[in-house]
């Protein structure tokens, strides 16, 4: 997991869409000028264009390069001040990463840079605005969405273990009954 980097959170800008080719990417990286931010993180700050935590806005951010697992699109979480593996993209986009990759190579996975919720195709002009402190609350995309799944799996495991113990107890009882 990426370490927190307060400088990254201060560099966030909401944009209409991410650059979709190397030329645009390099131009925007030059404009963003990540070298102007204090290098207070463990790794150097690099230009990124990612979705926000809710998958409904594109953002530019200067953040350390982060190793990400396959099958996940990254996002930048302002509250946690880091890049996260946010969206399991296997059923959402065609070019979902099939092996681990660095966050700076996101341009190879263009689907991860398009808005997943709300408008699927962002507009083509790239107006910049500064992000306010915190994104709006969105329970559907919060980290608690895995809680019901975890609870169900835990209950099922406990029930299976209890059933196995019950069967083992009955089997031992029958076995003792044969030898008495």
PDB file of C-alpha atoms in Angstrom, residues 3 10-11 13 25 32 40 42 47 51 54 56 62 91 104 109 113 115 117 119 123 125 136 144-145 150 158 161 165:
ATOM      1  CA  UNK A   3       2.401   5.674   2.009  1.00  0.00           C
ATOM      2  CA  UNK A  10      -2.269  19.749  -1.773  1.00  0.00           C
ATOM      3  CA  UNK A  11      -1.524  19.289  -5.492  1.00  0.00           C
ATOM      4  CA  UNK A  13      -6.861  19.626  -9.338  1.00  0.00           C
ATOM      5  CA  UNK A  25       0.292  13.566 -21.039  1.00  0.00           C
ATOM      6  CA  UNK A  32       1.390  20.682 -13.553  1.00  0.00           C
ATOM      7  CA  UNK A  40       8.512  15.617   1.509  1.00  0.00           C
ATOM      8  CA  UNK A  42       9.698   8.943   0.467  1.00  0.00           C
ATOM      9  CA  UNK A  47       2.403  13.613 -12.539  1.00  0.00           C
ATOM     10  CA  UNK A  51     -10.160   9.211 -10.960  1.00  0.00           C
ATOM     11  CA  UNK A  54     -15.857   7.877  -6.194  1.00  0.00           C
ATOM     12  CA  UNK A  56     -16.974  10.326 -10.975  1.00  0.00           C
ATOM     13  CA  UNK A  62       1.547  14.990  -8.069  1.00  0.00           C
ATOM     14  CA  UNK A  91     -16.295  -6.231 -15.341  1.00  0.00           C
ATOM     15  CA  UNK A 104       2.642   6.228 -13.736  1.00  0.00           C
ATOM     16  CA  UNK A 109      -5.014   1.423 -19.369  1.00  0.00           C
ATOM     17  CA  UNK A 113      -8.859   7.132 -16.573  1.00  0.00           C
ATOM     18  CA  UNK A 115     -15.196   8.208 -15.396  1.00  0.00           C
ATOM     19  CA  UNK A 117     -19.773   6.517 -12.487  1.00  0.00           C
ATOM     20  CA  UNK A 119     -20.816  10.352 -17.385  1.00  0.00           C
ATOM     21  CA  UNK A 123     -15.887  16.177 -22.274  1.00  0.00           C
ATOM     22  CA  UNK A 125     -11.841  20.411 -23.091  1.00  0.00           C
ATOM     23  CA  UNK A 136     -18.842  14.534  -1.081  1.00  0.00           C
ATOM     24  CA  UNK A 144     -17.395  -0.077   4.217  1.00  0.00           C
ATOM     25  CA  UNK A 145     -18.993  -1.613   1.117  1.00  0.00           C
ATOM     26  CA  UNK A 150     -17.025 -10.150   4.964  1.00  0.00           C
ATOM     27  CA  UNK A 158     -18.507 -20.616  11.351  1.00  0.00           C
ATOM     28  CA  UNK A 161     -17.076 -25.515  11.237  1.00  0.00           C
ATOM     29  CA  UNK A 165     -17.793 -30.596  14.717  1.00  0.00           C
TER      30      UNK A 165
END
